[in-house]
mmCIF file of C-alpha atoms in Angstrom:
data_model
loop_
_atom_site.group_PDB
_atom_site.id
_atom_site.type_symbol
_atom_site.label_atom_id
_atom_site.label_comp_id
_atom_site.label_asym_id
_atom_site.label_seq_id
_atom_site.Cartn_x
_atom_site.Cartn_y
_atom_site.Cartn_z
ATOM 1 C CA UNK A 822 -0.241 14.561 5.941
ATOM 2 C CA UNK A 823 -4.203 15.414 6.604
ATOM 3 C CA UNK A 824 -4.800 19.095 7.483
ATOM 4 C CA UNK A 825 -7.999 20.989 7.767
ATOM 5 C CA UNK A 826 -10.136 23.390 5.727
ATOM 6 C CA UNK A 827 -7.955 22.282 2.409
ATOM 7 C CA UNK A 828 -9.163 23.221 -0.746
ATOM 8 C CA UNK A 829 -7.813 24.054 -4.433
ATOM 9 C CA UNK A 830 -8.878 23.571 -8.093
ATOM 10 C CA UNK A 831 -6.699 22.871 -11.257
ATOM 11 C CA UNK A 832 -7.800 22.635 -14.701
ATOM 12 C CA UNK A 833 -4.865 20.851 -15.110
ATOM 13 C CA UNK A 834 -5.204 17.652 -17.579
ATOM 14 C CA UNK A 835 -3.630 14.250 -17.897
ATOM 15 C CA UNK A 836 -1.428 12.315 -15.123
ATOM 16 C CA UNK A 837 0.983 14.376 -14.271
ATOM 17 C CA UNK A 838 1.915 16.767 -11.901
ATOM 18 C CA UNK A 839 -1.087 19.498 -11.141
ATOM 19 C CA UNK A 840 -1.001 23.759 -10.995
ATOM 20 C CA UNK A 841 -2.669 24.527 -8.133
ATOM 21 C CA UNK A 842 -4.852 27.521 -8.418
ATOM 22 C CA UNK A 843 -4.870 29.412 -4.998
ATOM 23 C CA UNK A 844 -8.469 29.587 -2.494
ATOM 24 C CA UNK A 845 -11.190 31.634 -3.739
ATOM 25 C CA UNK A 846 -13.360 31.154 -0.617
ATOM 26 C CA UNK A 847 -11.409 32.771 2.601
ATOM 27 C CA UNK A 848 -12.707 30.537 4.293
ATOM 28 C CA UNK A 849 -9.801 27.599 2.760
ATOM 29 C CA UNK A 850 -6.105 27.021 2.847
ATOM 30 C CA UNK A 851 -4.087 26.239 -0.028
ATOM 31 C CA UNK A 852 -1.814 23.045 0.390
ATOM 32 C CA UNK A 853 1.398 24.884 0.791
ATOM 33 C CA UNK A 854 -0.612 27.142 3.390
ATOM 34 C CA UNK A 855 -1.592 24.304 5.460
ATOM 35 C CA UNK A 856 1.217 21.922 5.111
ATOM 36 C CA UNK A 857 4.527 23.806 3.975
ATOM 37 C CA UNK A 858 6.505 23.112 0.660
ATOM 38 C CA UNK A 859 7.905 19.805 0.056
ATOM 39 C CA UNK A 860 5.442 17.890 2.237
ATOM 40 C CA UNK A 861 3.655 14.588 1.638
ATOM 41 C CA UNK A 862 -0.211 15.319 1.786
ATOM 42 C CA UNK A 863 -3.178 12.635 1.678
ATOM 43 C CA UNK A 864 -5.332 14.437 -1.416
ATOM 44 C CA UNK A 865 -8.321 13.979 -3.437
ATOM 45 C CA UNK A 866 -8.713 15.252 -6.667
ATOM 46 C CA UNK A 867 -12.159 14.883 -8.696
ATOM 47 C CA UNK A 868 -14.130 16.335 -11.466
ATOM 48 C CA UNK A 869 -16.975 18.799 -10.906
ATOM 49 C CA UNK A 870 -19.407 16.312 -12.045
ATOM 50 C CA UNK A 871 -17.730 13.285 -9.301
ATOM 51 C CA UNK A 872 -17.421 11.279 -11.942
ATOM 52 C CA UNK A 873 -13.735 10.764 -12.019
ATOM 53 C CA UNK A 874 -11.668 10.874 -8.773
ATOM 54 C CA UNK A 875 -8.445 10.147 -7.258
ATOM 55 C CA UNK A 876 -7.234 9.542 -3.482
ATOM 56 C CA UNK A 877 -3.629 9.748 -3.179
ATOM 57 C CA UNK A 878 -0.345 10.844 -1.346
ATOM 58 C CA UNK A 879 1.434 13.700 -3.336
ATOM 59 C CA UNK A 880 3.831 16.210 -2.272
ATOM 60 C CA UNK A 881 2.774 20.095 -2.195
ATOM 61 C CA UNK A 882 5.383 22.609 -3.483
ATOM 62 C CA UNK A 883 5.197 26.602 -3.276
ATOM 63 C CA UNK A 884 6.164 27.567 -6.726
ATOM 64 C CA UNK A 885 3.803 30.557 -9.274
ATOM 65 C CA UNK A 886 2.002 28.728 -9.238
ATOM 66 C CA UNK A 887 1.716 25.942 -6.510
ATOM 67 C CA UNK A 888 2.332 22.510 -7.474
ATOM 68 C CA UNK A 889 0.610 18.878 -6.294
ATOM 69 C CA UNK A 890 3.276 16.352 -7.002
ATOM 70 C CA UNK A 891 1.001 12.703 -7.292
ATOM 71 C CA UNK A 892 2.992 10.100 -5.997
ATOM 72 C CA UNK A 893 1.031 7.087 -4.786
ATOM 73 C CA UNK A 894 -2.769 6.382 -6.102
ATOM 74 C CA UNK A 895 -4.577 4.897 -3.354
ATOM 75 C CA UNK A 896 -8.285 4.593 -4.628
ATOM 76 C CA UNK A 897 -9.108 6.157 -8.122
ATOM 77 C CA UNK A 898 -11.982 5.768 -10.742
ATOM 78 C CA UNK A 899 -9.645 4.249 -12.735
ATOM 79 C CA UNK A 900 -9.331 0.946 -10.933
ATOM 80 C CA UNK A 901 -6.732 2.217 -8.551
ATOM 81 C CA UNK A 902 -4.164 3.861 -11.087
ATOM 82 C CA UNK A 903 -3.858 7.400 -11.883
ATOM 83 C CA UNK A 904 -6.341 9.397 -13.668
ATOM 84 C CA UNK A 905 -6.316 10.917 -17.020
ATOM 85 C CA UNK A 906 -8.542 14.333 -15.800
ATOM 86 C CA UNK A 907 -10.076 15.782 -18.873
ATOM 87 C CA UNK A 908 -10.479 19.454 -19.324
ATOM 88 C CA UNK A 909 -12.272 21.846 -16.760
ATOM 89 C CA UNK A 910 -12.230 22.598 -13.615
ATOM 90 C CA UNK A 911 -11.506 19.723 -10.769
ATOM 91 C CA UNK A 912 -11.873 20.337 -7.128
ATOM 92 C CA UNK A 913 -8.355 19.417 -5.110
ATOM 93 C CA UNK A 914 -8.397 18.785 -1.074
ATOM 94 C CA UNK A 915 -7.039 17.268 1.858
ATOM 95 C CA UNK A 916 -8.793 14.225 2.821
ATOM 96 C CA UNK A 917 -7.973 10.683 4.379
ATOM 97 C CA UNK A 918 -9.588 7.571 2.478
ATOM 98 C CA UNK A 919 -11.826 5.668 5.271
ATOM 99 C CA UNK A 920 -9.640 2.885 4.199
ATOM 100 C CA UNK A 921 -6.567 4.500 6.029
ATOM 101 C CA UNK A 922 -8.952 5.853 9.098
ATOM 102 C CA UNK A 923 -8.804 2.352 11.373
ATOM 103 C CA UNK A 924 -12.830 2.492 11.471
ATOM 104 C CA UNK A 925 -13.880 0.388 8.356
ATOM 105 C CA UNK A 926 -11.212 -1.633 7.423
ATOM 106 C CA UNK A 927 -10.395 -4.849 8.926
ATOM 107 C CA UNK A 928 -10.743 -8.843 8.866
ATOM 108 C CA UNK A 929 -10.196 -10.739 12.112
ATOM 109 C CA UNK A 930 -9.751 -14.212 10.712
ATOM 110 C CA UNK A 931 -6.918 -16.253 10.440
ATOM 111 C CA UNK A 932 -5.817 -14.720 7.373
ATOM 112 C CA UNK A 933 -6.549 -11.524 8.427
ATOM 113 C CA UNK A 934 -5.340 -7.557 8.690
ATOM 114 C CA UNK A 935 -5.846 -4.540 10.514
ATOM 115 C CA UNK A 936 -5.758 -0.765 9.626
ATOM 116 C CA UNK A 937 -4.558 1.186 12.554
ATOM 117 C CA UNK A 938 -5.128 5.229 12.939
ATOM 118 C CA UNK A 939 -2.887 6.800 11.077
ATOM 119 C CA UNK A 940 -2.574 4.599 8.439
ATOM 120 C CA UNK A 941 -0.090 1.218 9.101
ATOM 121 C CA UNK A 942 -1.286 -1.824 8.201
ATOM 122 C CA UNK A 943 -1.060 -4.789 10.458
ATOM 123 C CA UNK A 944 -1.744 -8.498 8.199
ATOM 124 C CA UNK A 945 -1.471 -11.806 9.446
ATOM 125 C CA UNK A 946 -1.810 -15.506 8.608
ATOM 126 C CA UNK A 947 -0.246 -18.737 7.592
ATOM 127 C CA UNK A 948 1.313 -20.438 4.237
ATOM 128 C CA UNK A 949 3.174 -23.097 2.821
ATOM 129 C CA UNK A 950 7.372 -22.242 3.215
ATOM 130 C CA UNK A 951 9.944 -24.808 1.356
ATOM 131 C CA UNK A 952 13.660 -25.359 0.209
ATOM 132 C CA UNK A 953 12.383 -23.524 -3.004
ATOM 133 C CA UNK A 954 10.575 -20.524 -1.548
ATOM 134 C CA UNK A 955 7.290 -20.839 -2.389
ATOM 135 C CA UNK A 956 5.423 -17.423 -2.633
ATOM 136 C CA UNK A 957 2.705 -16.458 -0.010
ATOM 137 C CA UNK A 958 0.041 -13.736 -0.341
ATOM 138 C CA UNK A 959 -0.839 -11.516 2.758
ATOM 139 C CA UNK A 960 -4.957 -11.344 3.120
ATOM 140 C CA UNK A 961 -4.804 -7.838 1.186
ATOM 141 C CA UNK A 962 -2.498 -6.211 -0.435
ATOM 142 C CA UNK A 963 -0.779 -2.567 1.082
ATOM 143 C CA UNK A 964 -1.877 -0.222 -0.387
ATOM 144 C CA UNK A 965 1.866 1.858 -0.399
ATOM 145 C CA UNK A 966 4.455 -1.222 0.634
ATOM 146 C CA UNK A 967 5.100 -3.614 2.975
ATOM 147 C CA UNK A 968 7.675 -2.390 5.403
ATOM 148 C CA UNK A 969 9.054 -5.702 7.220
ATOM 149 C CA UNK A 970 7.489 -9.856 7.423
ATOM 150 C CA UNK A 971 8.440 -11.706 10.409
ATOM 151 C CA UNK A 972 7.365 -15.746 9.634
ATOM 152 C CA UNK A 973 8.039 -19.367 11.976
ATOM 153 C CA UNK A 974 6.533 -22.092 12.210
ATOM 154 C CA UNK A 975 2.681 -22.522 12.192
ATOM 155 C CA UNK A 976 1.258 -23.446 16.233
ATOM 156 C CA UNK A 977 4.825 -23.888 17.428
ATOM 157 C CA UNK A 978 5.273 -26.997 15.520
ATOM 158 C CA UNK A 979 8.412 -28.774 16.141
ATOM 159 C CA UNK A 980 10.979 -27.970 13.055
ATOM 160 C CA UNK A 981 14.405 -29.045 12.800
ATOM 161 C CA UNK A 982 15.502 -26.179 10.488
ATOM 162 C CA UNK A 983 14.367 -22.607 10.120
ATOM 163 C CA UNK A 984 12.090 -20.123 7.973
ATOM 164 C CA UNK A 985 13.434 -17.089 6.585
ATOM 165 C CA UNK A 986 11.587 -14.589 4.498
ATOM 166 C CA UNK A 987 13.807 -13.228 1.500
ATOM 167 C CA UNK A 988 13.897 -9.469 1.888
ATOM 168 C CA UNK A 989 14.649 -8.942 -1.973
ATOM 169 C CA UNK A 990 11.105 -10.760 -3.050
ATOM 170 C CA UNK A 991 8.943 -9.187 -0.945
ATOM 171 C CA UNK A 992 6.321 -6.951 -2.336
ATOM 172 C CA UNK A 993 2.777 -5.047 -1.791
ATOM 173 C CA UNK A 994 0.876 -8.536 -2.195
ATOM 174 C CA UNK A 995 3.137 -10.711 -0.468
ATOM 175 C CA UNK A 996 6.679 -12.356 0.042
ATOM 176 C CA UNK A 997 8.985 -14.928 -0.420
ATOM 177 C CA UNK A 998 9.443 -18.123 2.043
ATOM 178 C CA UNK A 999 12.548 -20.428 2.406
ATOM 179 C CA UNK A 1000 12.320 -23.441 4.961
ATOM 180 C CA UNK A 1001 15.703 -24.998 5.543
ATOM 181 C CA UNK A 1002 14.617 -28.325 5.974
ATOM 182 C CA UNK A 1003 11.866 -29.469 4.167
ATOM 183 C CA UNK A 1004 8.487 -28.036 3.251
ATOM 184 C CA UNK A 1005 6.479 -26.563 6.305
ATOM 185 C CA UNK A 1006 3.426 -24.513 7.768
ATOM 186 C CA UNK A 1007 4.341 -21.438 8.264
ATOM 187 C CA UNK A 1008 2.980 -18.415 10.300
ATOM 188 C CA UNK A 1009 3.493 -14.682 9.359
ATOM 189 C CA UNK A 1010 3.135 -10.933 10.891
ATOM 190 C CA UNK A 1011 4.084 -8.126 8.524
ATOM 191 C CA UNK A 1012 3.160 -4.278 8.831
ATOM 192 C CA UNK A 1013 3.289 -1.687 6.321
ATOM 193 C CA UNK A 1014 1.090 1.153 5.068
#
Protein backbone atom coordinates (compact mmCIF):
# COMPACT_ATOMS: atom_id res chain seq x y z
CA UNK A 1 0.00 0.00 0.00
CA UNK A 2 3.17 2.55 0.54
CA UNK A 3 5.63 2.50 -2.40
CA UNK A 4 8.51 4.75 -3.14
CA UNK A 5 9.35 7.75 -5.32
CA UNK A 6 5.31 8.29 -5.89
CA UNK A 7 4.23 11.30 -7.33
CA UNK A 8 1.21 12.75 -9.55
CA UNK A 9 -0.88 15.96 -9.87
CA UNK A 10 -4.65 16.40 -10.77
CA UNK A 11 -6.47 19.50 -11.24
CA UNK A 12 -9.23 17.53 -10.56
CA UNK A 13 -12.03 19.35 -8.26
CA UNK A 14 -14.57 18.30 -5.70
CA UNK A 15 -14.76 14.77 -3.74
CA UNK A 16 -14.78 12.45 -6.06
CA UNK A 17 -12.72 10.23 -7.82
CA UNK A 18 -9.30 12.04 -9.24
CA UNK A 19 -7.52 11.97 -13.12
CA UNK A 20 -4.23 11.35 -12.51
CA UNK A 21 -1.90 13.24 -14.71
CA UNK A 22 1.24 11.03 -15.44
CA UNK A 23 5.19 12.08 -13.85
CA UNK A 24 6.79 14.99 -15.31
CA UNK A 25 10.05 14.54 -13.35
CA UNK A 26 11.76 10.98 -14.44
CA UNK A 27 12.80 10.79 -11.54
CA UNK A 28 8.81 9.56 -10.13
CA UNK A 29 6.43 6.72 -10.62
CA UNK A 30 2.92 7.09 -11.32
CA UNK A 31 0.55 5.04 -8.92
CA UNK A 32 -0.35 2.40 -11.40
CA UNK A 33 3.57 2.24 -12.13
CA UNK A 34 4.43 1.54 -8.66
CA UNK A 35 1.54 -0.38 -7.38
CA UNK A 36 -0.46 -2.07 -10.37
CA UNK A 37 -4.21 -1.38 -11.26
CA UNK A 38 -6.81 -2.10 -8.82
CA UNK A 39 -4.61 -1.74 -5.73
CA UNK A 40 -5.29 -0.07 -2.38
CA UNK A 41 -2.58 2.74 -1.91
CA UNK A 42 -1.97 4.98 1.35
CA UNK A 43 -2.09 8.68 -0.59
CA UNK A 44 -1.89 12.25 0.09
CA UNK A 45 -3.37 14.71 -1.90
CA UNK A 46 -2.86 18.62 -1.18
CA UNK A 47 -3.00 21.97 -2.75
CA UNK A 48 0.08 23.78 -4.03
CA UNK A 49 -0.26 26.30 -1.40
CA UNK A 50 -0.59 23.16 1.69
CA UNK A 51 -3.42 24.64 2.67
CA UNK A 52 -5.88 21.91 2.07
CA UNK A 53 -4.83 18.22 2.33
CA UNK A 54 -6.01 14.78 2.52
CA UNK A 55 -4.37 11.37 3.83
CA UNK A 56 -6.23 8.47 2.70
CA UNK A 57 -6.48 4.82 1.30
CA UNK A 58 -7.76 4.86 -2.39
CA UNK A 59 -7.44 2.42 -5.05
CA UNK A 60 -5.18 3.24 -8.28
CA UNK A 61 -6.61 2.20 -11.69
CA UNK A 62 -4.73 2.28 -15.23
CA UNK A 63 -7.30 3.86 -17.39
CA UNK A 64 -6.44 7.38 -20.19
CA UNK A 65 -6.08 8.67 -18.00
CA UNK A 66 -5.16 7.02 -14.58
CA UNK A 67 -7.58 7.12 -11.90
CA UNK A 68 -7.21 7.55 -7.75
CA UNK A 69 -10.32 5.96 -6.40
CA UNK A 70 -10.64 7.78 -2.51
CA UNK A 71 -12.00 5.38 -0.32
CA UNK A 72 -11.21 5.98 3.34
CA UNK A 73 -10.13 9.68 4.68
CA UNK A 74 -7.75 9.19 7.35
CA UNK A 75 -6.54 12.80 8.31
CA UNK A 76 -7.83 15.76 6.10
CA UNK A 77 -8.08 19.64 6.51
CA UNK A 78 -11.47 19.18 6.65
CA UNK A 79 -11.75 17.68 10.10
CA UNK A 80 -11.15 14.18 8.90
CA UNK A 81 -13.77 13.97 5.93
CA UNK A 82 -13.06 14.35 2.38
CA UNK A 83 -12.00 17.43 0.74
CA UNK A 84 -13.71 19.66 -1.63
CA UNK A 85 -10.15 20.60 -3.77
CA UNK A 86 -10.77 23.81 -5.55
CA UNK A 87 -9.35 24.50 -8.92
CA UNK A 88 -5.54 24.20 -9.85
CA UNK A 89 -3.08 22.10 -9.64
CA UNK A 90 -2.72 19.61 -6.39
CA UNK A 91 0.27 17.49 -5.78
CA UNK A 92 -0.81 13.50 -5.35
CA UNK A 93 1.74 10.85 -3.59
CA UNK A 94 2.34 7.86 -1.73
CA UNK A 95 2.82 8.47 1.82
CA UNK A 96 1.97 6.74 5.28
CA UNK A 97 0.36 9.14 8.03
CA UNK A 98 2.86 8.93 11.22
CA UNK A 99 -0.32 7.94 12.83
CA UNK A 100 -0.24 4.46 11.01
CA UNK A 101 3.86 4.25 11.35
CA UNK A 102 3.92 2.56 15.17
CA UNK A 103 6.45 5.51 16.21
CA UNK A 104 4.07 8.32 17.52
CA UNK A 105 1.01 6.89 18.34
CA UNK A 106 0.26 5.21 21.48
CA UNK A 107 -1.20 5.42 25.21
CA UNK A 108 -0.05 2.82 27.74
CA UNK A 109 -2.70 3.34 30.38
CA UNK A 110 -5.41 1.35 31.36
CA UNK A 111 -7.56 2.59 28.75
CA UNK A 112 -5.10 2.51 26.35
CA UNK A 113 -4.03 1.52 22.45
CA UNK A 114 -1.24 0.76 20.37
CA UNK A 115 -0.38 1.36 16.64
CA UNK A 116 1.72 -1.43 15.37
CA UNK A 117 3.97 -1.17 11.95
CA UNK A 118 1.98 -1.59 9.34
CA UNK A 119 -0.92 -0.12 10.49
CA UNK A 120 -3.32 -2.50 13.07
CA UNK A 121 -4.47 -1.07 15.92
CA UNK A 122 -4.24 -2.80 19.23
CA UNK A 123 -6.90 -0.87 22.15
CA UNK A 124 -7.55 -1.98 25.46
CA UNK A 125 -9.42 -1.25 28.69
CA UNK A 126 -12.37 -1.82 30.90
CA UNK A 127 -16.31 -0.81 31.04
CA UNK A 128 -19.49 -1.32 32.53
CA UNK A 129 -21.38 -4.71 30.67
CA UNK A 130 -25.24 -5.47 31.74
CA UNK A 131 -28.48 -7.51 30.86
CA UNK A 132 -29.19 -4.38 28.61
CA UNK A 133 -25.89 -3.92 26.81
CA UNK A 134 -24.63 -0.91 27.78
CA UNK A 135 -22.30 0.72 25.12
CA UNK A 136 -18.47 1.05 25.77
CA UNK A 137 -16.00 3.32 23.94
CA UNK A 138 -12.43 1.98 23.07
CA UNK A 139 -9.65 4.83 24.18
CA UNK A 140 -9.65 6.07 20.37
CA UNK A 141 -11.49 5.45 17.76
CA UNK A 142 -9.99 3.24 14.39
CA UNK A 143 -9.40 5.09 12.13
CA UNK A 144 -10.80 2.34 9.16
CA UNK A 145 -12.88 -0.36 11.54
CA UNK A 146 -12.62 -2.44 14.23
CA UNK A 147 -11.99 -5.95 13.08
CA UNK A 148 -12.90 -8.26 16.25
CA UNK A 149 -13.51 -7.31 20.55
CA UNK A 150 -12.77 -10.04 22.84
CA UNK A 151 -14.30 -8.81 26.61
CA UNK A 152 -14.55 -10.94 30.41
CA UNK A 153 -14.60 -10.03 33.39
CA UNK A 154 -12.48 -7.14 34.87
CA UNK A 155 -9.21 -8.77 37.30
CA UNK A 156 -10.70 -12.24 37.04
CA UNK A 157 -13.55 -11.38 39.19
CA UNK A 158 -15.72 -14.18 40.11
CA UNK A 159 -19.06 -14.05 37.75
CA UNK A 160 -21.72 -16.47 37.68
CA UNK A 161 -22.81 -15.70 34.08
CA UNK A 162 -20.94 -14.53 31.03
CA UNK A 163 -20.05 -11.35 28.78
CA UNK A 164 -20.58 -11.37 25.22
CA UNK A 165 -19.90 -8.55 22.86
CA UNK A 166 -22.75 -8.20 20.11
CA UNK A 167 -21.01 -8.44 16.76
CA UNK A 168 -23.91 -6.44 14.94
CA UNK A 169 -23.28 -3.11 17.30
CA UNK A 170 -19.89 -2.85 17.09
CA UNK A 171 -18.38 0.08 15.38
CA UNK A 172 -15.11 2.42 14.81
CA UNK A 173 -15.67 4.04 18.42
CA UNK A 174 -16.71 1.15 20.26
CA UNK A 175 -19.14 -1.88 20.91
CA UNK A 176 -21.88 -3.36 22.47
CA UNK A 177 -21.75 -5.40 25.98
CA UNK A 178 -24.29 -8.02 27.31
CA UNK A 179 -23.62 -9.60 30.87
CA UNK A 180 -25.87 -12.56 31.50
CA UNK A 181 -26.27 -12.10 34.98
CA UNK A 182 -26.34 -8.87 36.28
CA UNK A 183 -24.37 -5.70 35.66
CA UNK A 184 -20.46 -6.18 35.77
CA UNK A 185 -16.79 -4.81 35.19
CA UNK A 186 -15.75 -5.76 32.27
CA UNK A 187 -12.30 -6.02 30.48
CA UNK A 188 -11.74 -5.70 26.65
CA UNK A 189 -8.95 -6.36 23.78
CA UNK A 190 -10.01 -5.45 20.25
CA UNK A 191 -7.68 -4.87 17.09
CA UNK A 192 -8.45 -3.25 13.95
CA UNK A 193 -6.84 -0.71 11.62
Amino acid sequence: MLYDRVEQTTITTGTGTLSLVAPSDASRRSFVQAAGSGTQVFYCIETIDGTQYEYGIGTCTAGSPDTLTRTTVLLSSNSNALVNFPSGTKRVFSTLPASRSGVTSRSLSPNGYQMLPGGALLQWGTGNAGPGGPSITFPVAFPVACLSVTAGTANGASYGGYISVDNNLVTRTGFVAYASGGAVTSNFFAIGY
